[in-house]
PDB file of C-alpha atoms and ligand atoms in Angstrom:
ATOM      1  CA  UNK A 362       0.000   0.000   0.000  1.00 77.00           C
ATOM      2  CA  UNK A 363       1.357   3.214  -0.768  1.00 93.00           C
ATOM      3  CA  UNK A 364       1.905   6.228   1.407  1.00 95.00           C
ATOM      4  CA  UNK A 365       0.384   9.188   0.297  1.00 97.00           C
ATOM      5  CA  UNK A 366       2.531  12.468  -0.341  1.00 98.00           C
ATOM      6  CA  UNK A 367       1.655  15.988  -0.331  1.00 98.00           C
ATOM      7  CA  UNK A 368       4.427  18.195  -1.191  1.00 98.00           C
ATOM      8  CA  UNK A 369       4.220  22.143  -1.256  1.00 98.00           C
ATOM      9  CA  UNK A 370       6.164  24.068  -3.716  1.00 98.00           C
ATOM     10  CA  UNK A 371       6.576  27.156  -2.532  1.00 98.00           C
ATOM     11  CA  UNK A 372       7.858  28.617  -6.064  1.00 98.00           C
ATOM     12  CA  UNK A 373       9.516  32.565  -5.015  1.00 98.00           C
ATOM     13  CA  UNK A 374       7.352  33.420  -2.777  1.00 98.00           C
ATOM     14  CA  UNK A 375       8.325  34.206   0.965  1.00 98.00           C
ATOM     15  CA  UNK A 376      10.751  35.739   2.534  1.00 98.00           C
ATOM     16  CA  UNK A 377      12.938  34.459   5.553  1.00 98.00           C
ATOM     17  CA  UNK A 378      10.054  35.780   7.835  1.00 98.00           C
ATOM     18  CA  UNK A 379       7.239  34.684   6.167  1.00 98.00           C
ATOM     19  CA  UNK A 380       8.546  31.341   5.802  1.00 98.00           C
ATOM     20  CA  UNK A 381       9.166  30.919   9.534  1.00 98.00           C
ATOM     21  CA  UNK A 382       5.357  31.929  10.534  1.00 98.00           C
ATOM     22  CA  UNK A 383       3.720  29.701   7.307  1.00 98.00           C
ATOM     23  CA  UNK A 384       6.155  26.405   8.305  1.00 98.00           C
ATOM     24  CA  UNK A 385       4.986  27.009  11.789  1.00 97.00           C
ATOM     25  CA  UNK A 386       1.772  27.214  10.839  1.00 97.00           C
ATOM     26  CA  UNK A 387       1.816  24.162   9.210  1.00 97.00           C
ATOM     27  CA  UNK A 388       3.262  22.366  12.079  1.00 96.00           C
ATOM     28  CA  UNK A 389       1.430  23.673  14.476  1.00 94.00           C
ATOM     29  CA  UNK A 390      -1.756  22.398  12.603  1.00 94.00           C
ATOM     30  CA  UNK A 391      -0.158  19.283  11.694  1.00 92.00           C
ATOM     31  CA  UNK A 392      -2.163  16.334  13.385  1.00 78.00           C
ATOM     32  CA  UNK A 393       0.794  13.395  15.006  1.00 76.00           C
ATOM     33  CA  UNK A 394      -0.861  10.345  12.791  1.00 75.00           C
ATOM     34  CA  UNK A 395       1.457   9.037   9.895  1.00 80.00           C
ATOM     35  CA  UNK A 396      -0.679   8.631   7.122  1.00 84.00           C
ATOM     36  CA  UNK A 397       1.145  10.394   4.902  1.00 93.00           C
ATOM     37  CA  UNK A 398       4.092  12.514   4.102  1.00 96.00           C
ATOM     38  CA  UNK A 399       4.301  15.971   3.997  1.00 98.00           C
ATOM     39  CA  UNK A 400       7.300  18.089   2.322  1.00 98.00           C
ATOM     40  CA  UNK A 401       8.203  21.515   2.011  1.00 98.00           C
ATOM     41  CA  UNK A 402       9.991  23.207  -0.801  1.00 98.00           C
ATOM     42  CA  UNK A 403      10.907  26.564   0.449  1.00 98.00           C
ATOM     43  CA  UNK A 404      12.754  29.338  -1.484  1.00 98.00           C
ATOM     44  CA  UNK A 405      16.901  28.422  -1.019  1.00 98.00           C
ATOM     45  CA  UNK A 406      16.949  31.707   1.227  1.00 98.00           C
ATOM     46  CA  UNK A 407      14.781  30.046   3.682  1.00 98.00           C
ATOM     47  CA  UNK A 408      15.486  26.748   3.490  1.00 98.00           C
ATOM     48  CA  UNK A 409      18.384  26.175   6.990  1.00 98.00           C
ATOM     49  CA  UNK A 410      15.701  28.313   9.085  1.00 98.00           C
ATOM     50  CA  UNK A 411      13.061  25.964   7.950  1.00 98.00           C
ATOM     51  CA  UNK A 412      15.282  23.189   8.403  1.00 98.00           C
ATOM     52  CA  UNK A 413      15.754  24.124  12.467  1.00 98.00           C
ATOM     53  CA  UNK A 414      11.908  24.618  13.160  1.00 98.00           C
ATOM     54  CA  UNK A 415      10.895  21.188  11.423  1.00 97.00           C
ATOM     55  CA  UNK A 416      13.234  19.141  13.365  1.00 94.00           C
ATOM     56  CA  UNK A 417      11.685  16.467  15.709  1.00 91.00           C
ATOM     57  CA  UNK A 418       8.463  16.643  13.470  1.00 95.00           C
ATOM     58  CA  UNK A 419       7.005  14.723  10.334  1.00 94.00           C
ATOM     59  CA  UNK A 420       7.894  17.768   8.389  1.00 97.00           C
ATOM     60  CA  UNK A 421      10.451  17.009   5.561  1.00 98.00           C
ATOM     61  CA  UNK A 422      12.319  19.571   3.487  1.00 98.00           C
ATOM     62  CA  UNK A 423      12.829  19.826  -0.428  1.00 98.00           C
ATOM     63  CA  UNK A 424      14.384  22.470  -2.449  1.00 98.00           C
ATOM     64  CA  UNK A 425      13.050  23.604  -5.761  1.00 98.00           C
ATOM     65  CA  UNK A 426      16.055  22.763  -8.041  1.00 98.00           C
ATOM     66  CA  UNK A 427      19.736  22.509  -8.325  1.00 98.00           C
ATOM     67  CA  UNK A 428      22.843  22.006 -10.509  1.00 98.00           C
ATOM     68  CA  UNK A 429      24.164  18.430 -11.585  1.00 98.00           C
ATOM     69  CA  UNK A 430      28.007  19.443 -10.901  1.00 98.00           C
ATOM     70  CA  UNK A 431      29.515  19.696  -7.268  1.00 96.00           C
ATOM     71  CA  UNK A 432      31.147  23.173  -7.093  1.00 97.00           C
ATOM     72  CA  UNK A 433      32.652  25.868  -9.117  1.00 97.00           C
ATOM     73  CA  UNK A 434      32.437  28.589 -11.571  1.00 98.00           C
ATOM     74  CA  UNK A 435      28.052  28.602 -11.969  1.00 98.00           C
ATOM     75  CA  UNK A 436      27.300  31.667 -11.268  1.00 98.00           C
ATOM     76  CA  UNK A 437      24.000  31.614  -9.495  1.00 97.00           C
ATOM     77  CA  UNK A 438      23.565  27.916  -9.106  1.00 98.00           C
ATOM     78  CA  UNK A 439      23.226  25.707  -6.523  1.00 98.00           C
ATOM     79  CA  UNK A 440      24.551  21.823  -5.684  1.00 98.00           C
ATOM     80  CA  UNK A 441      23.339  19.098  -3.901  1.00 98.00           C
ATOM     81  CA  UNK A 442      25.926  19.099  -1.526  1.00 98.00           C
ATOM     82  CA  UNK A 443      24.770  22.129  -0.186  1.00 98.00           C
ATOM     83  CA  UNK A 444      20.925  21.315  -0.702  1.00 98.00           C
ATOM     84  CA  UNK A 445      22.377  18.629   1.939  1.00 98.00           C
ATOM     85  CA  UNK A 446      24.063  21.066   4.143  1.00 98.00           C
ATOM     86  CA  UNK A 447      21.203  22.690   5.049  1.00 98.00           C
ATOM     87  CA  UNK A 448      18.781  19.749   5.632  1.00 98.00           C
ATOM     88  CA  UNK A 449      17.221  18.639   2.140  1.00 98.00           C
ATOM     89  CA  UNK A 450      16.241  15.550   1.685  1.00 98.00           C
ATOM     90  CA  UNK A 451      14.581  15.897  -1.246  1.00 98.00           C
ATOM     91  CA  UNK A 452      14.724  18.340  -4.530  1.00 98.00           C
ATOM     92  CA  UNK A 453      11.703  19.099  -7.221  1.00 98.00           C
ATOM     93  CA  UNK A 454      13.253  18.366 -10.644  1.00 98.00           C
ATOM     94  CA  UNK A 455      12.140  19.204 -14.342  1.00 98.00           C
ATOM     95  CA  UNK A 456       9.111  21.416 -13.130  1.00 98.00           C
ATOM     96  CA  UNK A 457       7.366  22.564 -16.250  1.00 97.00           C
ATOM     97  CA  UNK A 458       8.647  26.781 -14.623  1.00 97.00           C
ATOM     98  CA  UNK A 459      12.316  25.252 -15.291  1.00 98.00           C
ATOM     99  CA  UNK A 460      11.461  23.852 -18.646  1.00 97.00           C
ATOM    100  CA  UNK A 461       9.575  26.554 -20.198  1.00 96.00           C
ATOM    101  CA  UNK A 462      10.907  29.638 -18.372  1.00 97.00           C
ATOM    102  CA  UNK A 463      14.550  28.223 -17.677  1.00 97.00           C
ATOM    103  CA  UNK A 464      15.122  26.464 -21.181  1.00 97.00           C
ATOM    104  CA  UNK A 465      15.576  23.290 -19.381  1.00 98.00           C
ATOM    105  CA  UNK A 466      15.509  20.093 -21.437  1.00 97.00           C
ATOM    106  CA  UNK A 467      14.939  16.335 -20.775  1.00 98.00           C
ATOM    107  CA  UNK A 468      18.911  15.720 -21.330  1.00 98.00           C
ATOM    108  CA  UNK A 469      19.686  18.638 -18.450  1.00 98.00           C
ATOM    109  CA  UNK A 470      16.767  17.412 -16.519  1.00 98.00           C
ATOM    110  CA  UNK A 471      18.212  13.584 -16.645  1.00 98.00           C
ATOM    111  CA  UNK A 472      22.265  14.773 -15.372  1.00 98.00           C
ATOM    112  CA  UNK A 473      20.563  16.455 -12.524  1.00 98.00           C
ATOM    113  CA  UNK A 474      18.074  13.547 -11.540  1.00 98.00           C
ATOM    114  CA  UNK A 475      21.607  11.226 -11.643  1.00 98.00           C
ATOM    115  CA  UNK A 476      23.371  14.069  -9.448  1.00 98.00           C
ATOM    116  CA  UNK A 477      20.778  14.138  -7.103  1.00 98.00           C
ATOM    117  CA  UNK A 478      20.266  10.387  -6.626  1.00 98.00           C
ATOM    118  CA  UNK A 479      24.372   9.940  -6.484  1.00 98.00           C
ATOM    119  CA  UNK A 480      24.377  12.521  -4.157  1.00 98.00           C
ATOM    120  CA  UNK A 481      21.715  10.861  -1.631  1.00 98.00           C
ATOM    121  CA  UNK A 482      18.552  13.261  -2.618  1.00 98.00           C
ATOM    122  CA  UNK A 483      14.892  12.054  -3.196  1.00 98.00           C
ATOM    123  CA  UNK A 484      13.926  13.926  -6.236  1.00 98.00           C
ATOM    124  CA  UNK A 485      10.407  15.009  -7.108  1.00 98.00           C
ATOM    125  CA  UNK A 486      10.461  14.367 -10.870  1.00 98.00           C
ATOM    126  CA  UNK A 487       7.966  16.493 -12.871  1.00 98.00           C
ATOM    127  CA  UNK A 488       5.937  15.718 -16.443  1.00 98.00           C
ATOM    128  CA  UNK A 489       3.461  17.084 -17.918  1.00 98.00           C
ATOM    129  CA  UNK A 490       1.498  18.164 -21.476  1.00 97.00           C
ATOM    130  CA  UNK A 491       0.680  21.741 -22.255  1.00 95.00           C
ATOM    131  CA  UNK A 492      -2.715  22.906 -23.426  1.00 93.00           C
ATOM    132  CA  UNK A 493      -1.802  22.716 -27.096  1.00 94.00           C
ATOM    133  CA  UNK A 494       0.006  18.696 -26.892  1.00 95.00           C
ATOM    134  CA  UNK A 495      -3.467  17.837 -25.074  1.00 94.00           C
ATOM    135  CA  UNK A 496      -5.547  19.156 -27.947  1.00 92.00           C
ATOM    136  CA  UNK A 497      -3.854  17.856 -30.225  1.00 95.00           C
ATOM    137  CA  UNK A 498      -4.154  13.734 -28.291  1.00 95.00           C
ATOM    138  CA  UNK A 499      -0.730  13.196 -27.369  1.00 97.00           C
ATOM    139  CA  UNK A 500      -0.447  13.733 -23.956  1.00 97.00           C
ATOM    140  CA  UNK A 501       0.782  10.051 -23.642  1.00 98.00           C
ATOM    141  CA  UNK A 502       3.913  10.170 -26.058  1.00 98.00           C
ATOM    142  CA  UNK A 503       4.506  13.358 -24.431  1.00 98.00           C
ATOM    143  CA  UNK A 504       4.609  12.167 -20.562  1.00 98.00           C
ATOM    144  CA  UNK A 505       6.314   9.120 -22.277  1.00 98.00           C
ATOM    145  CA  UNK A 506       9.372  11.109 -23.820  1.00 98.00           C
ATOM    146  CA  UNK A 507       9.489  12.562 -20.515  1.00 98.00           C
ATOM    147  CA  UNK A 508       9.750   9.844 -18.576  1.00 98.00           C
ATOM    148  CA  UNK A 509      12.240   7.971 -21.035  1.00 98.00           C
ATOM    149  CA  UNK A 510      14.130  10.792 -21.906  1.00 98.00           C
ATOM    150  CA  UNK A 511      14.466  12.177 -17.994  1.00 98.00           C
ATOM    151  CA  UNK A 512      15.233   8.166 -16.753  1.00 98.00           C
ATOM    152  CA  UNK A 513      17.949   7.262 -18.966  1.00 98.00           C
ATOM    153  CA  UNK A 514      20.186   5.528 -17.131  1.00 97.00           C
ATOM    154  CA  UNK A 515      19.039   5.465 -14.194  1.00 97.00           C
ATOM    155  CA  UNK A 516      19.237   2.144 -12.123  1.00 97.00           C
ATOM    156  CA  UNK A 517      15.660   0.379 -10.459  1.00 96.00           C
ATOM    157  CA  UNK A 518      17.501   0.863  -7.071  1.00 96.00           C
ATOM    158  CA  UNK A 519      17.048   4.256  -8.045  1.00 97.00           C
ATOM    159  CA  UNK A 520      13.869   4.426  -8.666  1.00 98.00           C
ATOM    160  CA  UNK A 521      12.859   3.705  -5.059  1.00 97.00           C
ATOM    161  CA  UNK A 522      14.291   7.456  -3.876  1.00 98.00           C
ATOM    162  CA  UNK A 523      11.926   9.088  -7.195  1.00 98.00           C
ATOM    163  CA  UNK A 524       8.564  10.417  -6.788  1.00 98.00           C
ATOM    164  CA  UNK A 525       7.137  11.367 -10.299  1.00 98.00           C
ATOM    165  CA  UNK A 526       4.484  14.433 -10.258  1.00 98.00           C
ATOM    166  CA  UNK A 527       2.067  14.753 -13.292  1.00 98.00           C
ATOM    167  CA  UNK A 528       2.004  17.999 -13.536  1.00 97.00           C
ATOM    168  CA  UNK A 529      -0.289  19.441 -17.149  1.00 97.00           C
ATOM    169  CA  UNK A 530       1.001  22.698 -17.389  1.00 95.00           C
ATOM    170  CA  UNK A 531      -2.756  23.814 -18.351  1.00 93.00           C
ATOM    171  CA  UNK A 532      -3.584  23.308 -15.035  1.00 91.00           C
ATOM    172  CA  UNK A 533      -0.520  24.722 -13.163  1.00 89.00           C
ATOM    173  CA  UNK A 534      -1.564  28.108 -11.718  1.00 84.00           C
ATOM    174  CA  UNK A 535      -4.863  28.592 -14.045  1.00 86.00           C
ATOM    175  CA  UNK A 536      -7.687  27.091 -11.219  1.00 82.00           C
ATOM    176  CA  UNK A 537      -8.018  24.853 -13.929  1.00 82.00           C
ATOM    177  CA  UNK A 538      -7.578  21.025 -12.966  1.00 84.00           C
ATOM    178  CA  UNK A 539      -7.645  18.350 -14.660  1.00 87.00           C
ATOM    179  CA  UNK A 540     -10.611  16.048 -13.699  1.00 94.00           C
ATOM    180  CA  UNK A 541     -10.128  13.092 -11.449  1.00 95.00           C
ATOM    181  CA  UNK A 542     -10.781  11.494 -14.548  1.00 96.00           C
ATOM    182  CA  UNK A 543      -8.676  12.981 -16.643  1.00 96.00           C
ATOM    183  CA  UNK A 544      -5.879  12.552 -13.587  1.00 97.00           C
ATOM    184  CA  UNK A 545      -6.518   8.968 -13.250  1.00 98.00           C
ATOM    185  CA  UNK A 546      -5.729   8.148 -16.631  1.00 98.00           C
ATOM    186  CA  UNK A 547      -2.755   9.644 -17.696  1.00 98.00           C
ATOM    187  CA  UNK A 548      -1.422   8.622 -13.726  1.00 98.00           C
ATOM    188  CA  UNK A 549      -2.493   4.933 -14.930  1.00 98.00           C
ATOM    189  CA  UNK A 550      -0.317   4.924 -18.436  1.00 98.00           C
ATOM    190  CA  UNK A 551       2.595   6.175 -16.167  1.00 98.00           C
ATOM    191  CA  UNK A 552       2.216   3.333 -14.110  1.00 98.00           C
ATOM    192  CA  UNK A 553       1.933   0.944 -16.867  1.00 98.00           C
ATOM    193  CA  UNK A 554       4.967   2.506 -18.654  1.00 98.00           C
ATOM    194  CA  UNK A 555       7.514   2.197 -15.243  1.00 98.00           C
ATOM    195  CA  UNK A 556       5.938  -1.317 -15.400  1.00 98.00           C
ATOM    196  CA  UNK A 557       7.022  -1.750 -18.708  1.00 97.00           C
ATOM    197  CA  UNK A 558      10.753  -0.439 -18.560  1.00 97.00           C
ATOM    198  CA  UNK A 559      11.437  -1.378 -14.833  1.00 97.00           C
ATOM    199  CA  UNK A 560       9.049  -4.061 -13.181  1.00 97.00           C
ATOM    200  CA  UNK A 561       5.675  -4.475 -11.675  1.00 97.00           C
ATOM    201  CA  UNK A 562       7.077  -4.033  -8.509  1.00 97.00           C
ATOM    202  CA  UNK A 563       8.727  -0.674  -8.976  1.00 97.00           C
ATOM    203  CA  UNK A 564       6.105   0.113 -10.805  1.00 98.00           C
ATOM    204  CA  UNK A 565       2.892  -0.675  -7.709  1.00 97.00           C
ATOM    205  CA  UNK A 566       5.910   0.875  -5.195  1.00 97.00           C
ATOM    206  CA  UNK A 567       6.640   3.804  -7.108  1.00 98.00           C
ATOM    207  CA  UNK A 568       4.692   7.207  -5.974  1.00 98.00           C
ATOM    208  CA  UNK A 569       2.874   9.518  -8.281  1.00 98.00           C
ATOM    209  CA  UNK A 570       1.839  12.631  -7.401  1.00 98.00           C
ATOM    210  CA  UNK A 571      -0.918  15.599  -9.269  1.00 97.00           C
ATOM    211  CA  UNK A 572      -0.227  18.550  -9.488  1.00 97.00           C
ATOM    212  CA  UNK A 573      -2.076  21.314 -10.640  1.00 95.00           C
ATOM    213  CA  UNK A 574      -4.177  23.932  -9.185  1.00 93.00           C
ATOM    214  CA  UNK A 575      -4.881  21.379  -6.357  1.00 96.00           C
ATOM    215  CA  UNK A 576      -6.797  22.908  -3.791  1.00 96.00           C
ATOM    216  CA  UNK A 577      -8.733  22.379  -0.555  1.00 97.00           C
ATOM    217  CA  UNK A 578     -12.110  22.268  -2.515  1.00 96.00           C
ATOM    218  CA  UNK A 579     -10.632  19.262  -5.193  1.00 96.00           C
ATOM    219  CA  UNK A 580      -8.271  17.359  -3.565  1.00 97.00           C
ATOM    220  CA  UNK A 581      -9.912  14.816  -2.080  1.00 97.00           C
ATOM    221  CA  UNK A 582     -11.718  13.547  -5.250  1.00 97.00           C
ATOM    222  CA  UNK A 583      -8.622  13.523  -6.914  1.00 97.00           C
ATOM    223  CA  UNK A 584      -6.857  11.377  -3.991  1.00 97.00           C
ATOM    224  CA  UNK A 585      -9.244   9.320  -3.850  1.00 97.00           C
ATOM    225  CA  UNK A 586      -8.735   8.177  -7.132  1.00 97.00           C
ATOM    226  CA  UNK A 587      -6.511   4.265  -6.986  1.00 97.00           C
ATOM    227  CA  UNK A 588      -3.383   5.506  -9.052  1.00 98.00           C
ATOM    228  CA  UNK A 589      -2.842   9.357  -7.751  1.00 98.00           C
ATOM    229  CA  UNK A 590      -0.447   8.928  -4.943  1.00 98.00           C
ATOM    230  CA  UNK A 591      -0.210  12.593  -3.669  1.00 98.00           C
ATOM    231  CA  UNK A 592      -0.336  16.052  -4.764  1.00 98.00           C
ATOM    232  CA  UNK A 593       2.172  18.885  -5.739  1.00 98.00           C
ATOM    233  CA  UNK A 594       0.716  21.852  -4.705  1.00 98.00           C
ATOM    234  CA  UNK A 595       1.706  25.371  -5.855  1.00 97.00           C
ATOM    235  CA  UNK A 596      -0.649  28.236  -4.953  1.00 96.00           C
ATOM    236  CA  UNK A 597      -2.954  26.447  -2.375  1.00 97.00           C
ATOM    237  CA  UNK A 598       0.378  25.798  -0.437  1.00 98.00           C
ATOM    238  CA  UNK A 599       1.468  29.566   0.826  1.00 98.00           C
ATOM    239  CA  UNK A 600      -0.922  29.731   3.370  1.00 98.00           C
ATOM    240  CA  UNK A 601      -1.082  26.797   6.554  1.00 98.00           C
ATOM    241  CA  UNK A 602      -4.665  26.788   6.658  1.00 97.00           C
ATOM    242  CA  UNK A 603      -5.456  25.468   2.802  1.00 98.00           C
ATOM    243  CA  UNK A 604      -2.599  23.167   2.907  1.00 98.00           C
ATOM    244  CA  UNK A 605      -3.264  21.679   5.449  1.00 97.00           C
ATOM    245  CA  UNK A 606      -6.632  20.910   4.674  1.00 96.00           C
ATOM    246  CA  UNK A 607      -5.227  19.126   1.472  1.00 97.00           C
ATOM    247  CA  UNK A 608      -2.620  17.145   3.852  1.00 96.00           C
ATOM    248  CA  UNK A 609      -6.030  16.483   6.115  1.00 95.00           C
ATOM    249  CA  UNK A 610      -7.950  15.073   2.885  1.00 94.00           C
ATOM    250  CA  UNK A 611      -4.515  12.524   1.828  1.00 92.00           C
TER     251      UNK A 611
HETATM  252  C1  PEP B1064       3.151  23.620  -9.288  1.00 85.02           C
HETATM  253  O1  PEP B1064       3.711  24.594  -9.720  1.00 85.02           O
HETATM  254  O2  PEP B1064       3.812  22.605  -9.065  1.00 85.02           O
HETATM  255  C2  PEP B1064       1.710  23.689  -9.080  1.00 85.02           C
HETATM  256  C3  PEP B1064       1.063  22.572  -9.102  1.00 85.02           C
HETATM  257  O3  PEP B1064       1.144  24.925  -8.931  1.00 85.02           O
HETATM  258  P1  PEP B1064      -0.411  25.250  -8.640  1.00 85.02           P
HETATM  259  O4  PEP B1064      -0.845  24.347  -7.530  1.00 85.02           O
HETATM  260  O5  PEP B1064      -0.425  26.695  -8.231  1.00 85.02           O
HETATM  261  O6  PEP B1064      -1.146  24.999  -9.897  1.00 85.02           O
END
């Protein structure tokens, strides 16, 4: 039986301040049963404060991205070993913001998911369609290319520290989701396909989160649904109240 994760990506938004008063927040309104998993992906700026208040509590901490080499001249970037320093145990990787804004591509995407598994991080891999791929029916080879493209080489040992989030990017940010329908299926053809190119086990271990304009009001539907794992939640996640009602409905 699978664990169910809710992860909040906390995009750039809050400062050192505000981060302090929304992760306490969320602890304080965090119940003590261990149903499920809850991570937070602050801004890097916050994350060692957020680190210090989360210790002793089911509260995990993820960073947003990083860079697949160790040190050195990368002006502006960040490596796992310091992700590490300051308490990550987990990093979101290949968000559809990185793609599309950041010019990242599956081959990029791939060299950091190997750095970050080498390196001893859980990564929070993210797929997903735009408006225009789903319209035109080919969400599927889409996610697939993805998925191929962003697993090269990596090992089925591996595959027990990745989380993948289906993210369509027409849902990210809009209020539009995609049905628990609509959710269900594509999260069903990802399962089928780590079946296919790892094994059935991997495949009925493996977590996959939705993500997309997830909120307090749809999240439960779309948990309940047998292959959606978890959610990824962008907006509904800045304020304690909202997420935690989402980490209530998991
Ligand atoms: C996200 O960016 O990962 C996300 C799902 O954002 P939102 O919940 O705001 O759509």
């Amino acid at each position: 039986m699978r664990k169910k994760v809710i992860a909040g990506n906390w995009k750039m938004n809050k400062d050192l301040n505000e981060s302090q008063s929304l992760v306490s927040g969320i602890i304080s309104g965090l119940g003590n049963d261990d149903k499920c998993d809850v991570i937070v992906c602050p801004p890097y700026t916050s994350l060692n404060e957020v680190h210090a208040l989360i210790k002793n509590t089911k509260v995990k901490l993820g960073a947003q991205n990083m860079f697949y080499e160790e040190s050195g001249a990368y002006t502006g970037e960040i490596s796992p070993s310091m992700l590490k320093s300051v308490g990550c145990e987990y990093v979101i990787l290949g968000h559809s913001e990185r793609r599309n804004i950041f010019g990242e591509g599956d081959e990029m995407i791939n060299k950091k998911i190997k750095k970050a598994l080498e390196s001893g991080l859980k990564v929070i891999f993210c797929i997903g369609e735009s408006l225009a791929q789903r319209e035109e029916s080919i969400t599927n080879d889409v996610v697939k290319n993805q998925i191929v493209n962003g697993l090269n080489g990596i090992t089925s040992d591996d595959m027990k520290n990745i989380i993948i989030a289906y993210e369509p990017i027409w849902a990210i940010g809009t209020g539009k989701t995609a049905t628990p329908e609509q959710a269900q299926e594509v999260h069903s053809f990802i399962r089928n396909l780590i079946s296919n190119n790892f094994s059935n086990e991997i495949a009925e271990n493996i977590v996959i989160q939705y993500g997309g304009s997830v909120k307090p009001e749809n999240a439960a539907t779309l948990l309940s649904k047998p292959d959606i794992d978890g959610a990824l939640v962008g907006g509904a996640c800045l304020k304690a109240d909202s997420f935690l009602s989402i980490v209530a409905s998991a």
